[in-house]
């Protein structure tokens, strides 16, 4: 299970501890070690208690920022979102310029739909690390969703200048071109991504499936339904769990008056997690 926990043990390894504090610091270290072991074993509730024990034992320890951040990540994994926000904020109060903590706080804000808060975190990270790939990609994505296309383009241009083969950067730039109705430019970016497979870039089948879905979306905007269908079929061949591909293919089938096939694809999309409310209107059209 991949989570963004910050290793406190590595940070503490280089500390010089005064003799008078050895006993207390060792006990603090033991709680941290137990928390790390519990996290590795996915015993998150136990890990949360160990972290709280360490915080209670030494509330002024400078490493508590990392403990609060790890506590926030555990709470996020357990669906305790407001508590997680509070823990991340306590971590930032102690270490306001920590890039990992800022990124954790931003990730949770994104999950909660608090885009302005997330954008502020990503902007702080970019001030500290101007070429931070994830922060640039995510801030560009936020600008894209908020239709602030000028700033989205600036971030994508910066990202791709330093990481030319960034998957999220290229896919995001293609989406931006599509939103601005620059369809040929969007197709050029997506065509280049698909041409890279097996070359310098090692995209997974799932990644390539998403690119095919994105290209199908552009082709539908250009009323090239047959080409879109080819891309959607390829996306499903690459990744048969790609819900968006089924949803879009169902819409193309409806355009072709193939209601049975459309209904089957819409139902498949729902089984893969697409909300029923999103396909209800389409299913009605299949009758």
mmCIF file of N, CA and C in Angstrom, residues 163-166 170 192-203:
data_model
loop_
_atom_site.group_PDB
_atom_site.id
_atom_site.type_symbol
_atom_site.label_atom_id
_atom_site.label_comp_id
_atom_site.label_asym_id
_atom_site.label_seq_id
_atom_site.Cartn_x
_atom_site.Cartn_y
_atom_site.Cartn_z
ATOM 1 N N UNK A 163 10.624 18.708 -18.099
ATOM 2 C CA UNK A 163 10.331 17.267 -18.164
ATOM 3 C C UNK A 163 9.548 17.029 -19.460
ATOM 4 N N UNK A 164 10.223 17.024 -20.600
ATOM 5 C CA UNK A 164 9.529 16.992 -21.898
ATOM 6 C C UNK A 164 8.605 15.801 -22.094
ATOM 7 N N UNK A 165 8.890 14.676 -21.432
ATOM 8 C CA UNK A 165 8.083 13.477 -21.631
ATOM 9 C C UNK A 165 7.117 13.228 -20.478
ATOM 10 N N UNK A 166 6.841 14.259 -19.692
ATOM 11 C CA UNK A 166 5.903 14.115 -18.573
ATOM 12 C C UNK A 166 4.537 13.649 -19.082
ATOM 13 N N UNK A 170 1.868 16.240 -20.751
ATOM 14 C CA UNK A 170 1.457 16.116 -22.150
ATOM 15 C C UNK A 170 -0.052 15.894 -22.269
ATOM 16 N N UNK A 192 1.799 11.922 -30.686
ATOM 17 C CA UNK A 192 3.198 11.776 -30.283
ATOM 18 C C UNK A 192 3.318 10.855 -29.071
ATOM 19 N N UNK A 193 2.369 10.967 -28.140
ATOM 20 C CA UNK A 193 2.408 10.095 -26.960
ATOM 21 C C UNK A 193 2.241 8.635 -27.355
ATOM 22 N N UNK A 194 1.317 8.362 -28.252
ATOM 23 C CA UNK A 194 1.092 6.982 -28.682
ATOM 24 C C UNK A 194 2.256 6.465 -29.534
ATOM 25 N N UNK A 195 2.901 7.368 -30.262
ATOM 26 C CA UNK A 195 4.044 6.958 -31.085
ATOM 27 C C UNK A 195 5.249 6.622 -30.217
ATOM 28 N N UNK A 196 5.279 7.128 -28.997
ATOM 29 C CA UNK A 196 6.412 6.892 -28.101
ATOM 30 C C UNK A 196 6.423 5.504 -27.493
ATOM 31 N N UNK A 197 5.272 4.829 -27.502
ATOM 32 C CA UNK A 197 5.188 3.532 -26.803
ATOM 33 C C UNK A 197 6.233 2.566 -27.363
ATOM 34 N N UNK A 198 6.884 1.891 -26.449
ATOM 35 C CA UNK A 198 7.922 0.962 -26.844
ATOM 36 C C UNK A 198 9.247 1.625 -27.146
ATOM 37 N N UNK A 199 9.268 2.958 -27.084
ATOM 38 C CA UNK A 199 10.514 3.673 -27.318
ATOM 39 C C UNK A 199 11.125 4.144 -26.019
ATOM 40 N N UNK A 200 11.446 5.435 -25.994
ATOM 41 C CA UNK A 200 12.097 6.000 -24.803
ATOM 42 C C UNK A 200 11.170 6.011 -23.604
ATOM 43 N N UNK A 201 9.854 6.136 -23.856
ATOM 44 C CA UNK A 201 8.876 6.210 -22.774
ATOM 45 C C UNK A 201 8.243 4.837 -22.564
ATOM 46 N N UNK A 202 8.166 4.422 -21.321
ATOM 47 C CA UNK A 202 7.562 3.119 -21.009
ATOM 48 C C UNK A 202 6.214 3.329 -20.341
ATOM 49 N N UNK A 203 5.203 3.693 -21.127
ATOM 50 C CA UNK A 203 3.867 3.859 -20.593
ATOM 51 C C UNK A 203 3.233 2.490 -20.356
#
